[in-house]
mmCIF file of C-alpha atoms in Angstrom:
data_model
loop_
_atom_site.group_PDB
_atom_site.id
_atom_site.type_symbol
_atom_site.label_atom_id
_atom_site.label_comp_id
_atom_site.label_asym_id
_atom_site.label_seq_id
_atom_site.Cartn_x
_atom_site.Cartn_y
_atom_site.Cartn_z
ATOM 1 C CA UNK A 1 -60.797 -60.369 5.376
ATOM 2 C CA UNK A 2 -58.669 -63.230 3.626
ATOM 3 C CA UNK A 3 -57.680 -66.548 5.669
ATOM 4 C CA UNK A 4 -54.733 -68.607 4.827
ATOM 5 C CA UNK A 5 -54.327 -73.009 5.204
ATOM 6 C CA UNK A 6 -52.348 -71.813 8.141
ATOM 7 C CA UNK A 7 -54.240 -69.707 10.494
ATOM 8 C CA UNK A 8 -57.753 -72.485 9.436
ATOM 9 C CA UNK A 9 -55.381 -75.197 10.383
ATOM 10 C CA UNK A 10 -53.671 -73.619 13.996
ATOM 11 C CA UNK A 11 -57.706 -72.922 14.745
ATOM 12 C CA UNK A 12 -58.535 -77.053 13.979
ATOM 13 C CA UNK A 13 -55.787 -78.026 16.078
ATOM 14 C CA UNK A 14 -57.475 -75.682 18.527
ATOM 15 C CA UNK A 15 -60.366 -76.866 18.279
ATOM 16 C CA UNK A 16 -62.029 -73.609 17.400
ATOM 17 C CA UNK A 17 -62.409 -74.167 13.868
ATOM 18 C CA UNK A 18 -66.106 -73.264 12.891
ATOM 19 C CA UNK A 19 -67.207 -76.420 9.784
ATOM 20 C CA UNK A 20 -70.102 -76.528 8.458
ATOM 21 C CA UNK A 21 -71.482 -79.091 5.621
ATOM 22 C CA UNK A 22 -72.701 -77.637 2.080
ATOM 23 C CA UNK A 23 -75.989 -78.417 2.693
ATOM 24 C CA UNK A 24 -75.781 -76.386 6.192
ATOM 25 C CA UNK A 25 -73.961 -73.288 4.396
ATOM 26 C CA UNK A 26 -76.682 -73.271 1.501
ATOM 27 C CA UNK A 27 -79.424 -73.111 4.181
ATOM 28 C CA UNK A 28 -76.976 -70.161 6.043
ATOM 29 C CA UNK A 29 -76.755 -68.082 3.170
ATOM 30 C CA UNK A 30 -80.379 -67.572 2.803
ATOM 31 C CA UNK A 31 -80.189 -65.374 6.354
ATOM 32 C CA UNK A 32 -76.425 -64.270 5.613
ATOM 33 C CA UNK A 33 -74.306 -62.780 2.996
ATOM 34 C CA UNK A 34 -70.717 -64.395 1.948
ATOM 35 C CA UNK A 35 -69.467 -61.750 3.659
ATOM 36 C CA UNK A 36 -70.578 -62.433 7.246
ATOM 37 C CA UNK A 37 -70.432 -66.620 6.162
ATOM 38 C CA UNK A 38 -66.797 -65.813 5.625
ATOM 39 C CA UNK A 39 -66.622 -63.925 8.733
ATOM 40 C CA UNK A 40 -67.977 -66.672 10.473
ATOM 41 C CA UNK A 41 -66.828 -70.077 8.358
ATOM 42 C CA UNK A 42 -63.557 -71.500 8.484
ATOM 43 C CA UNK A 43 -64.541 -75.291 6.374
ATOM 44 C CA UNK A 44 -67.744 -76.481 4.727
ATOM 45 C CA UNK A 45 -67.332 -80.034 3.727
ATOM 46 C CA UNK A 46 -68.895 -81.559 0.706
ATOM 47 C CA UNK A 47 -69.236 -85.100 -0.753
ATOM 48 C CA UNK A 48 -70.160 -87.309 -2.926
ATOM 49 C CA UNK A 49 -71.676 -91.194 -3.648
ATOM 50 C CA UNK A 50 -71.469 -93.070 -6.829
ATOM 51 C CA UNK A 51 -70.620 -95.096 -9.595
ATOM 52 C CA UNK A 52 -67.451 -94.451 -10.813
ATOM 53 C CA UNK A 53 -66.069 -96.492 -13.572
ATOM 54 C CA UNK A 54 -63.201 -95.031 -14.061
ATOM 55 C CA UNK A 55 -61.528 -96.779 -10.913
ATOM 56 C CA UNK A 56 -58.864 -99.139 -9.594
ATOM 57 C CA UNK A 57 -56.340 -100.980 -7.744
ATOM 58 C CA UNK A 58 -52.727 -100.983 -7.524
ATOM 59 C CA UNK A 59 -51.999 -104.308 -5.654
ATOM 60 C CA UNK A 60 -48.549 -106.254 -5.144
ATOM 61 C CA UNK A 61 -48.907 -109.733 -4.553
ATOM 62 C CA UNK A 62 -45.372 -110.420 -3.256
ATOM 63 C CA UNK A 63 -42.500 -112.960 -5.071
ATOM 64 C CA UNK A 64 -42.803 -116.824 -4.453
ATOM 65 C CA UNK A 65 -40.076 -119.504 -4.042
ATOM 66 C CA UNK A 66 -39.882 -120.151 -6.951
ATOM 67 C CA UNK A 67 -40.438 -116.886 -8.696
ATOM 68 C CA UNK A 68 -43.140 -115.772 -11.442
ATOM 69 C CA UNK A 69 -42.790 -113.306 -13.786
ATOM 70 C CA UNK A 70 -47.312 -112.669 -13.931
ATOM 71 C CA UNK A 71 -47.813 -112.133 -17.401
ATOM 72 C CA UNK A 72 -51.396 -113.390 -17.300
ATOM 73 C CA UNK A 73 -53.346 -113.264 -14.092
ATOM 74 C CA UNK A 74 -56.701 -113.603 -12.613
ATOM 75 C CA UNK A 75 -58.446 -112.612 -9.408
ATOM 76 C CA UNK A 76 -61.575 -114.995 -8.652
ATOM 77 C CA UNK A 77 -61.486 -115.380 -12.400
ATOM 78 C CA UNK A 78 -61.432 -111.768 -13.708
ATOM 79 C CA UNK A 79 -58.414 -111.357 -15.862
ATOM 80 C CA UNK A 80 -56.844 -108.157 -14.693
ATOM 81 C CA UNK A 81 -53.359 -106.295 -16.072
ATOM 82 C CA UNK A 82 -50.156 -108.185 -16.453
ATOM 83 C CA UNK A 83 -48.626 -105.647 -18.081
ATOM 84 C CA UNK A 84 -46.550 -104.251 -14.948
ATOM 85 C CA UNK A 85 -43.654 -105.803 -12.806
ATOM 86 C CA UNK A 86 -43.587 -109.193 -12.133
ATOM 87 C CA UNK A 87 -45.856 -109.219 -9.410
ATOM 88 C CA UNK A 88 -47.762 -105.782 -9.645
ATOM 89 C CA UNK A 89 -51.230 -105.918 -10.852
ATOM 90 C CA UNK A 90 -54.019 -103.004 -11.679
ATOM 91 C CA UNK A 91 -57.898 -104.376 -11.330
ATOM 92 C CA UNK A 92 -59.904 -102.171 -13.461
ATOM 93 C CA UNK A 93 -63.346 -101.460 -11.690
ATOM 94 C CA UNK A 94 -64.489 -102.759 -14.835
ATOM 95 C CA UNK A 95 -62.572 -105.626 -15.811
ATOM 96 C CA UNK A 96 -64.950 -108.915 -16.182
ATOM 97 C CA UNK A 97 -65.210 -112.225 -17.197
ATOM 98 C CA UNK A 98 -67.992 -112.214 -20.030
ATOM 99 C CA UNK A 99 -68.633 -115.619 -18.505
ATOM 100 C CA UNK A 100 -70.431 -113.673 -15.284
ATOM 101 C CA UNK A 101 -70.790 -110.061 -16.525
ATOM 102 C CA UNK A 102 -72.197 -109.589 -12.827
ATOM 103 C CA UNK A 103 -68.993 -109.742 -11.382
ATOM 104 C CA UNK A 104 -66.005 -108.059 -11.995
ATOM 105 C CA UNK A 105 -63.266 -105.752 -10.866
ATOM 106 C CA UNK A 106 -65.064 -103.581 -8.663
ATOM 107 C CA UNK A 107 -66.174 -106.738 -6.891
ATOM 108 C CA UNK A 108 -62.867 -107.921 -6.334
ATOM 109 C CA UNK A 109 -61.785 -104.556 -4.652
ATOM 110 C CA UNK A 110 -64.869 -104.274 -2.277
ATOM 111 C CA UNK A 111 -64.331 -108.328 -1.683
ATOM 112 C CA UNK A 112 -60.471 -107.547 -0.826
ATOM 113 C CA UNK A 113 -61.437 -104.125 1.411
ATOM 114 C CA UNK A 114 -63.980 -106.654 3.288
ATOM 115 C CA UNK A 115 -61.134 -108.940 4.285
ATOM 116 C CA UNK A 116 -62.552 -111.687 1.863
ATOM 117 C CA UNK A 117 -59.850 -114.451 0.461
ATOM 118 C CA UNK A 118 -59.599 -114.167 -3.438
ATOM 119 C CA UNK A 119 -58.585 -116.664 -5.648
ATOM 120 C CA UNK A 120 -55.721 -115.724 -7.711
ATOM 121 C CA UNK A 121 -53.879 -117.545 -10.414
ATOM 122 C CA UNK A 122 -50.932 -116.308 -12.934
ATOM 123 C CA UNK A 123 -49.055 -117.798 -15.833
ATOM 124 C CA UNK A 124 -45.588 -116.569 -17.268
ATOM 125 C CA UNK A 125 -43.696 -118.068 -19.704
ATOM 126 C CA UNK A 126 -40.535 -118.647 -17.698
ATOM 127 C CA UNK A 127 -37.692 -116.809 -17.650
ATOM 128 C CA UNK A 128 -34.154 -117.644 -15.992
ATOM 129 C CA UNK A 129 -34.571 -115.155 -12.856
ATOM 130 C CA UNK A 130 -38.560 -116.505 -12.867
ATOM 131 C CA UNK A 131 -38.509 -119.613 -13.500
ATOM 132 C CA UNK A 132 -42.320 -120.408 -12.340
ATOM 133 C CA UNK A 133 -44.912 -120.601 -14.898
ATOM 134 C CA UNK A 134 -47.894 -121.214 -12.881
ATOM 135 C CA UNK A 135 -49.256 -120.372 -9.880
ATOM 136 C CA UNK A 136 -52.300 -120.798 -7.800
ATOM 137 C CA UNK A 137 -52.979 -119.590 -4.158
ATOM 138 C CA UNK A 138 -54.875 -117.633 -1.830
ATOM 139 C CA UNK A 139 -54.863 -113.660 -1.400
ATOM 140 C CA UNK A 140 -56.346 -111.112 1.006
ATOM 141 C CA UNK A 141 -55.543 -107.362 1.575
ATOM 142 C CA UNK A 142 -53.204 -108.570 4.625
ATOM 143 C CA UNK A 143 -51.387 -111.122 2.627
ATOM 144 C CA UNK A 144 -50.190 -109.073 0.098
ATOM 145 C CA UNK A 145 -47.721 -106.333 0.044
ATOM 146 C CA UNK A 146 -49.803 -102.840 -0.848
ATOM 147 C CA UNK A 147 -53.246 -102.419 -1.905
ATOM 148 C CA UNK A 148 -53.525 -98.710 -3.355
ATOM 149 C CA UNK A 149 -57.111 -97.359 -4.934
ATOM 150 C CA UNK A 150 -55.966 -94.973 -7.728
ATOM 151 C CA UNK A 151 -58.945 -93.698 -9.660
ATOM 152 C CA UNK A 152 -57.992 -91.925 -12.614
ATOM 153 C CA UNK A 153 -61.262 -89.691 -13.052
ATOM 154 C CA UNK A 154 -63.471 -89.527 -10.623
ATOM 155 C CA UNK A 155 -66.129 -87.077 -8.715
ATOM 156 C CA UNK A 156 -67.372 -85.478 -12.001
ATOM 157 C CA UNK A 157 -68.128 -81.795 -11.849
ATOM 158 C CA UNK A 158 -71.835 -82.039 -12.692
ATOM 159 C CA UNK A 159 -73.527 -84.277 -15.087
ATOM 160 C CA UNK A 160 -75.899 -84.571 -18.017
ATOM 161 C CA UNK A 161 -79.166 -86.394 -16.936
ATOM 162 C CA UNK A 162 -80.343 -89.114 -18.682
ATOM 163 C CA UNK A 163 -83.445 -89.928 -20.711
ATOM 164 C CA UNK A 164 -84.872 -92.031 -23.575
ATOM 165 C CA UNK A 165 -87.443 -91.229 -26.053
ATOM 166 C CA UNK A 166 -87.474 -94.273 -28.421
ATOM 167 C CA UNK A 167 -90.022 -97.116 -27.956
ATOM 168 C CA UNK A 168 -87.442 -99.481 -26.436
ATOM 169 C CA UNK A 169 -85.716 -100.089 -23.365
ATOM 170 C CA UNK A 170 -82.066 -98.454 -23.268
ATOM 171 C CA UNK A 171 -79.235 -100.293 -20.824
ATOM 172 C CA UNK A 172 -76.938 -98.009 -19.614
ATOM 173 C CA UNK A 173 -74.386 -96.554 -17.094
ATOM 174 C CA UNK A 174 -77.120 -94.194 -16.156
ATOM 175 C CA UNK A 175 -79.208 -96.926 -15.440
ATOM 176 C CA UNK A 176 -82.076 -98.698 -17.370
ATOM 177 C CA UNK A 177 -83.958 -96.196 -19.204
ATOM 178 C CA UNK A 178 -87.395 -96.710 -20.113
ATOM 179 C CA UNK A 179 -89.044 -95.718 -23.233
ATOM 180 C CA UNK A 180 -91.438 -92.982 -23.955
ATOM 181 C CA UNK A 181 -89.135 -90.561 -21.632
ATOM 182 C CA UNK A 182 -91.090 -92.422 -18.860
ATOM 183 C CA UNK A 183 -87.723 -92.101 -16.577
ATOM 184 C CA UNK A 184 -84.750 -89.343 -16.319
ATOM 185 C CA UNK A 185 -81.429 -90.523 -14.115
ATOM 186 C CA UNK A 186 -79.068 -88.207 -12.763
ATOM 187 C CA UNK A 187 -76.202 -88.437 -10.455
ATOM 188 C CA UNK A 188 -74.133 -86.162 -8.320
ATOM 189 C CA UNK A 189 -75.040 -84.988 -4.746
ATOM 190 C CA UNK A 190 -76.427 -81.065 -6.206
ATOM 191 C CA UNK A 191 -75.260 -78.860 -3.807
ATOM 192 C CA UNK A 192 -73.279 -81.258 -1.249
ATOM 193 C CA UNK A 193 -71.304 -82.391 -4.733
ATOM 194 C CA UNK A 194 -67.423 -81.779 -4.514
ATOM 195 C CA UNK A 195 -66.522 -79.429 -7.183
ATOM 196 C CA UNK A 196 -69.817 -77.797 -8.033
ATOM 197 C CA UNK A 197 -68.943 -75.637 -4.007
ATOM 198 C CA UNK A 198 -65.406 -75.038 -5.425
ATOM 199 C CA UNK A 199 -66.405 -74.867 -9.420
ATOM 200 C CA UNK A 200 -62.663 -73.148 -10.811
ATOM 201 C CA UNK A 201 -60.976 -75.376 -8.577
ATOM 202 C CA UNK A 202 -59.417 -73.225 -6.248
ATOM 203 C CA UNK A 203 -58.736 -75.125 -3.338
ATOM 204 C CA UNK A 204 -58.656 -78.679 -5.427
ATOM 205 C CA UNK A 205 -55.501 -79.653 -6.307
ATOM 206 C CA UNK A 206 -52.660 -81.620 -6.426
ATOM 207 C CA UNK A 207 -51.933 -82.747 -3.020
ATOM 208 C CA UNK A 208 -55.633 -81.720 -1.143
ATOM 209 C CA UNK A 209 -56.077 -83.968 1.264
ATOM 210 C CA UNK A 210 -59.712 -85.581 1.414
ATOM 211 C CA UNK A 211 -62.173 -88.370 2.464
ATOM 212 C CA UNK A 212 -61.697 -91.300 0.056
ATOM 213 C CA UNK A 213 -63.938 -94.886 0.854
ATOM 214 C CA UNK A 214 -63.694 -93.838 4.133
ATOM 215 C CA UNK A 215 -59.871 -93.138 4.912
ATOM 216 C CA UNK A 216 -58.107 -90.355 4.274
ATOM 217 C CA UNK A 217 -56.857 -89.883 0.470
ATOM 218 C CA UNK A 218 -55.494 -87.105 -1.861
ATOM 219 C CA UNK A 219 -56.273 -85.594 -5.199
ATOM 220 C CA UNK A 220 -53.169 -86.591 -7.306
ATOM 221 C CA UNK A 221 -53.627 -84.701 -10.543
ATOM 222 C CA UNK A 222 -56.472 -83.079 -12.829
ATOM 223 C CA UNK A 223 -58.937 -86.257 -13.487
ATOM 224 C CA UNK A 224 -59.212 -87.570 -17.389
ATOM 225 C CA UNK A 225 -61.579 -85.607 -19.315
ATOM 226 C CA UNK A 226 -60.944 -82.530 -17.706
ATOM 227 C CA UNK A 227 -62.949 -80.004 -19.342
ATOM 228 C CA UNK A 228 -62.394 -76.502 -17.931
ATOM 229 C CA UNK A 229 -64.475 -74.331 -20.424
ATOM 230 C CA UNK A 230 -67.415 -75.470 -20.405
ATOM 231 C CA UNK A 231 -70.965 -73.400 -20.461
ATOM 232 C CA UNK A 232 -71.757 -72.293 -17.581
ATOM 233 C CA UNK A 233 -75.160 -70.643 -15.836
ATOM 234 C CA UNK A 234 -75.499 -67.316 -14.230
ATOM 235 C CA UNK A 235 -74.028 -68.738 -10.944
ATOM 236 C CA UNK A 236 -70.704 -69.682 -12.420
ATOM 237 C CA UNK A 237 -71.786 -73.323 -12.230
ATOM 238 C CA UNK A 238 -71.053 -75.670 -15.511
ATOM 239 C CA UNK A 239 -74.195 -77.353 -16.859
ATOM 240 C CA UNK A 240 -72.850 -80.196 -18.375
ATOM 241 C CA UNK A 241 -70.091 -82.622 -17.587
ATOM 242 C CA UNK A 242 -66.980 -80.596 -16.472
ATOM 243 C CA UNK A 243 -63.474 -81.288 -14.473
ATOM 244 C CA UNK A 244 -62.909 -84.241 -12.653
ATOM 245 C CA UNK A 245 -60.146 -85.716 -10.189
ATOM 246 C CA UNK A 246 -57.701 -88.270 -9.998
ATOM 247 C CA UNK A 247 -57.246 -89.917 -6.439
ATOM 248 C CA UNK A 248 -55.765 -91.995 -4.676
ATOM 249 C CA UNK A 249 -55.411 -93.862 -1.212
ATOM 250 C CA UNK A 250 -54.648 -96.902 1.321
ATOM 251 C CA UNK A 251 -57.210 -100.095 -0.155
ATOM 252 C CA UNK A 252 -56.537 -101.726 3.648
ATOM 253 C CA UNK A 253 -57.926 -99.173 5.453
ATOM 254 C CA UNK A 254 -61.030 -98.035 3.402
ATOM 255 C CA UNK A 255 -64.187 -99.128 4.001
ATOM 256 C CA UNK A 256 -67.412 -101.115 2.203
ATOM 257 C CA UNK A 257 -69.984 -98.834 3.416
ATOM 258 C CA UNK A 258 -68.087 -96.218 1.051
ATOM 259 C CA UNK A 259 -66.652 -98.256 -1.851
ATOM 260 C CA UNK A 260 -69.264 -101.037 -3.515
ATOM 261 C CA UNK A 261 -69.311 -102.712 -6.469
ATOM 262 C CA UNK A 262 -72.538 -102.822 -8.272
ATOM 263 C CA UNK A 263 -73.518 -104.256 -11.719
ATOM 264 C CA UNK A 264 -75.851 -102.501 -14.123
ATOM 265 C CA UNK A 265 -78.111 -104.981 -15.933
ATOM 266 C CA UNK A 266 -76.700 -105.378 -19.860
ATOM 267 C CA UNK A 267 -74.186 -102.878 -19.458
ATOM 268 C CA UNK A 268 -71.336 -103.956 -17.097
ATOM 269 C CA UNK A 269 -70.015 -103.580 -13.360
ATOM 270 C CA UNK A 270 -68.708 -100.417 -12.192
ATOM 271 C CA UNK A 271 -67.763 -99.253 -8.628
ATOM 272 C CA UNK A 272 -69.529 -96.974 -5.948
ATOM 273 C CA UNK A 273 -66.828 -94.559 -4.662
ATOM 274 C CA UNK A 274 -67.203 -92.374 -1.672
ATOM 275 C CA UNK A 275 -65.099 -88.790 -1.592
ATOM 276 C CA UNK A 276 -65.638 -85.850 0.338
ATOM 277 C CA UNK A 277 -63.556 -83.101 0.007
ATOM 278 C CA UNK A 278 -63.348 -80.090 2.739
ATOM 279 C CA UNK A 279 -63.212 -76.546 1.077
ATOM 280 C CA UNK A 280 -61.148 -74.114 3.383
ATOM 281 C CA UNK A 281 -63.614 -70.390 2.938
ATOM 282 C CA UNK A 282 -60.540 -68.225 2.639
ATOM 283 C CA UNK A 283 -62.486 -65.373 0.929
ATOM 284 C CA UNK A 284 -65.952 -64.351 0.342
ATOM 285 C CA UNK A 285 -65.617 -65.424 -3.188
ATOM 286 C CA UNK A 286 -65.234 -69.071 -1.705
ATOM 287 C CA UNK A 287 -68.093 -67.973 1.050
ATOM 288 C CA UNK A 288 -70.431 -67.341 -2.147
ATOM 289 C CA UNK A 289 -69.437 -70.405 -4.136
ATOM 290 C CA UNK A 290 -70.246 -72.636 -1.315
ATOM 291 C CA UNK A 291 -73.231 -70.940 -0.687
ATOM 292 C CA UNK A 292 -74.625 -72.505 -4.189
ATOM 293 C CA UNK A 293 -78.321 -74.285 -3.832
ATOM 294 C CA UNK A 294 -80.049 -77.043 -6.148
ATOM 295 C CA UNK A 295 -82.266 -74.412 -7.356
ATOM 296 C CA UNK A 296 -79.197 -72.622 -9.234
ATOM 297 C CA UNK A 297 -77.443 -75.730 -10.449
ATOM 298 C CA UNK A 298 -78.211 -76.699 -13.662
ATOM 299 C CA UNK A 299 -77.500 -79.232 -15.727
ATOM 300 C CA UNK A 300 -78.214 -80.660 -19.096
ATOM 301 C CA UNK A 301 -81.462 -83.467 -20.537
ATOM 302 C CA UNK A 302 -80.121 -85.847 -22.821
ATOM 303 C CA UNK A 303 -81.694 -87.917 -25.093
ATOM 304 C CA UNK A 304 -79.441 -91.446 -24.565
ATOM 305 C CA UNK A 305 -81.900 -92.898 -27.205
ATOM 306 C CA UNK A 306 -81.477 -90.765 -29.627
ATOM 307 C CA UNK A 307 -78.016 -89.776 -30.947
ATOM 308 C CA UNK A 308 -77.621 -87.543 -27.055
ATOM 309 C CA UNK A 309 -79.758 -85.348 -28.631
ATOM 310 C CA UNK A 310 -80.297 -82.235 -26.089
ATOM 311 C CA UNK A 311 -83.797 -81.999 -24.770
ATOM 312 C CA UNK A 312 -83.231 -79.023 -22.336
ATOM 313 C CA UNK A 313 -81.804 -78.305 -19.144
ATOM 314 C CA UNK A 314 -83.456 -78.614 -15.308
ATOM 315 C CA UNK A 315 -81.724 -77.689 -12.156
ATOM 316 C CA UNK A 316 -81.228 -80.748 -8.983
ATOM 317 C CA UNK A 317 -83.991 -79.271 -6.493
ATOM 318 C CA UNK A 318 -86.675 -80.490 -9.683
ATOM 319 C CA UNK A 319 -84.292 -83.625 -10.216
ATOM 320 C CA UNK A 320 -84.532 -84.442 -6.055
ATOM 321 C CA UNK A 321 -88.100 -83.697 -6.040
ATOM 322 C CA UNK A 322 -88.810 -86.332 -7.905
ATOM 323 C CA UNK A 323 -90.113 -85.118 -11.420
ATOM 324 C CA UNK A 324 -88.418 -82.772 -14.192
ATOM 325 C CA UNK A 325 -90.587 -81.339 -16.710
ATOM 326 C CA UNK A 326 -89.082 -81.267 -20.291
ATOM 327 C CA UNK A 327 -90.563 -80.210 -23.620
ATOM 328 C CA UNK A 328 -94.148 -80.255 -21.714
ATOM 329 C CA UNK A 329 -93.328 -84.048 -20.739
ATOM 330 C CA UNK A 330 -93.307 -84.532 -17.043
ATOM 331 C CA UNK A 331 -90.718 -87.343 -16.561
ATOM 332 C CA UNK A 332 -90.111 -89.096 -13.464
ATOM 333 C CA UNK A 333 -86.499 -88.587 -11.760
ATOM 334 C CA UNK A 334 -84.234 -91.437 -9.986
ATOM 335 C CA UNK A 335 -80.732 -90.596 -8.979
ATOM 336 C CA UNK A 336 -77.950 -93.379 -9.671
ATOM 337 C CA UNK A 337 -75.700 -91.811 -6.548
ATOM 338 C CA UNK A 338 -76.370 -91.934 -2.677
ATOM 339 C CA UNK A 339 -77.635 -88.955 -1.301
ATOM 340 C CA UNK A 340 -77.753 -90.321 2.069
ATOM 341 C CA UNK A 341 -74.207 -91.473 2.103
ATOM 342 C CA UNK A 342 -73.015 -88.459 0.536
ATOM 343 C CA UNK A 343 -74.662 -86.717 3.449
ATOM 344 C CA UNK A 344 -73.243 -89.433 5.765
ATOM 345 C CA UNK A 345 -69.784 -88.943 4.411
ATOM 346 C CA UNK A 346 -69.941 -84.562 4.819
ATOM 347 C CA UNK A 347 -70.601 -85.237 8.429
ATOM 348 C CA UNK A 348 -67.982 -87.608 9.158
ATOM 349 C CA UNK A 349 -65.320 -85.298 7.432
ATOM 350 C CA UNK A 350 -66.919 -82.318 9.585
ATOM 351 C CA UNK A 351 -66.247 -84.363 12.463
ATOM 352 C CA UNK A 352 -62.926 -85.684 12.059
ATOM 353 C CA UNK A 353 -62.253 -81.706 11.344
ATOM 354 C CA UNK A 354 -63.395 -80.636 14.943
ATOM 355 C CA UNK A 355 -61.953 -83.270 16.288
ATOM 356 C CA UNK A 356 -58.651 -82.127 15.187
ATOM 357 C CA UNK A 357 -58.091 -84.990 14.022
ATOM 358 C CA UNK A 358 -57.981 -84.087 10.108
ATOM 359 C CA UNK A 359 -56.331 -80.631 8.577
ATOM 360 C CA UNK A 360 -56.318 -79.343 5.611
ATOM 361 C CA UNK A 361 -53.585 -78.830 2.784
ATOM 362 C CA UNK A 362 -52.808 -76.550 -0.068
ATOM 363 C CA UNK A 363 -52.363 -77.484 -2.955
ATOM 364 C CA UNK A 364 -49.557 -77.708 -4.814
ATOM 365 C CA UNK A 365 -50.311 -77.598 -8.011
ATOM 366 C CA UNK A 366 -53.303 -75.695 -9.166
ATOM 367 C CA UNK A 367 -55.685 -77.202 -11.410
ATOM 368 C CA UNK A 368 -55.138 -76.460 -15.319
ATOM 369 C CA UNK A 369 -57.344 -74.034 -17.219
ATOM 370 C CA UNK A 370 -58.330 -73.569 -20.760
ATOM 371 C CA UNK A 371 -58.693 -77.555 -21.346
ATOM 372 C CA UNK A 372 -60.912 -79.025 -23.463
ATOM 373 C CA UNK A 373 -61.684 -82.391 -24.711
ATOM 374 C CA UNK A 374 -60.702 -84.182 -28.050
ATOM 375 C CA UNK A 375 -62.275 -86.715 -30.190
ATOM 376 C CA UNK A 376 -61.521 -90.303 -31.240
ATOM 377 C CA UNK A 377 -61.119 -90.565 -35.172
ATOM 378 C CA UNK A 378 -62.655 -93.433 -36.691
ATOM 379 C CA UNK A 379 -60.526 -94.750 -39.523
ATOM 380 C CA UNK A 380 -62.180 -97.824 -40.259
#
């Protein structure tokens, strides 16, 4: 029996809506088939907790008397874009001053989202509408005009784990990796993870409404490096990294217990990003999909030390357990995303669902299929 946005939505407003987090699904399905879970399921929320560099800020400072035309700017001394309107800016989670590689854009948006002033200065080179060509003041997310996240790729459908079997110490996004494969990081939230309960993107689109830093967001378009055809397992589930999302919501209201910036040592600053994303179970196909456990996930061991060279593959209930075995090497795990705020998050979207006070939309433009990624050419 098939469900539409419309009757799940009349029966939240009810309050009679039946939501359920991925974790508590995955434990449901052991008992019951997707049949009866779609029976009795309306939403299962999932979620997510981590770094994720490809992130940013929208922000509009306002005009001053006498006008600038911001050409170059800075934000407690990280130069960020001048390359839009006169007084439009993007901070790039990743934008630093080389100066202090231990601070940079990703600390400026969680500074601004805590209320914290931040120093910003801008240079033009005059023009005869802006005449200023200097300017130094004071901002915080109240003085200024908008303050819009938009994350360009975010919430990665599964991801390669990270290992390192050289005789030196590897800095990386994944964390620092020791030598001797004496560590293996990972990241995603296994089963609770966004699109690995929704893996062809069904109910993720263009338009779906979601948790984002702990207001409510939307999914704007298919993320960068949207990879739709990858391998994947017996369970439908890629096992390697897949599609992503591009998001985007209100900087003013969000929230630092779901959005922190975090620097990893020798390879740069990158931002922690909260989303959770509620999947409406219109079918039992959906039913089944959300009914996915660590055990059948699987994902991919990667040498980082050695060219990416591919050691194997694991699954997350080994990765959460705290050890992967690879090759005969038994390699300690560590995650680089929050499990307990991803948790945290799935809960608070179930709630604001039975409260009625969050309902779900359809998308309105459906994912894209058949993508794959391309290469950079190195000429010189």
């Amino acid at each position: 029996m098939a469900k539409t946005y419309a009757e799940i939505n009349d029966k939240i407003k009810k309050g009679t809506a039946v939501v359920l987090t991925a974790e508590e699904v995955s434990e449901l399905a052991k008992t019951l088939s997707p049949k009866e879970i779609a029976e009795k399921v309306d939403v299962v929320t999932t979620a997510t907790f981590g770094a994720m560099c490809s992130s940013g800020a929208f922000l509009n400072f306002g005009h001053a008397n006498p006008p600038i035309r911001m050409e170059k700017i800075e934000l407690n001394g990280i130069r960020v874009s001048g390359g839009l309107a006169a007084v439009d800016t993007y901070v790039g989670a990743t934008d630093c001053n080389p100066e202090n590689p231990a601070y940079g854009g990703a600390h400026v948006i969680e500074d601004l989202v805590a209320g914290k002033e931040i120093a910003l200065e801008a240079w033009g080179k005059g023009t005869d509408c802006y005449p200023c060509k200097h300017i130094k003041t004071r901002i915080t997310k109240d003085s200024i005009n908008e303050a819009i996240l938009y994350n360009p790729r975010n919430a990665y459908q599964n991801y390669n784990v990270a290992t390192n079997s050289t005789d030196k110490i590897k800095y990386t996004y994944m964390g620092t990796l020791l030598p001797k494969l004496r560590n293996a990081s990972y990241s995603t939230a296994g089963e609770l993870s966004p699109l690995l309960n929704d893996p062809e993107c069904r109910t993720i689109g263009l338009g779906t409404r979601i948790f984002l830093c702990g207001t409510e967001g939307y999914v704007t378009w298919n993320g960068t490096q949207f990879h739709s055809t990858k391998e994947v397992n017996e369970y439908g589930i890629p096992t390697s990294n897949a599609r992503t999302i591009a998001v985007i919501g209100d900087l003013k209201n969000m929230s630092t217990d779901f959005l922190r910036g975090v620097y990893y040592e020798k390879y740069g600053v990158s931002l922690f990003v909260g989303i959770g994303i509620p999947i409406p179970i219109l079918d039992e196909d959906l039913a089944r999909r959300v009914s996915i456990r660590n055990e059948q996930i699987e994902t991919t061991v990667v040498d980082y030390g050695d060219g990416n060279k591919i050691l194997g593959k694991t699954n997350y209930a080994a990765l959460q357990s705290g050890e992967i075995e690879v090759n005969g090497h038994k390699i300690r795990t560590t995650p680089v995303a929050s499990l307990a705020k991803a948790r945290q998050i799935a809960d608070i979207l179930k709630s604001w669902i039975q409260k009625g006070d969050f309902l779900l939309s359809e998308p309105v433009r459906p994912m894209p299929t058949g993508t794959a990624l391309k290469q950079l050419k190195i000429e010189s």
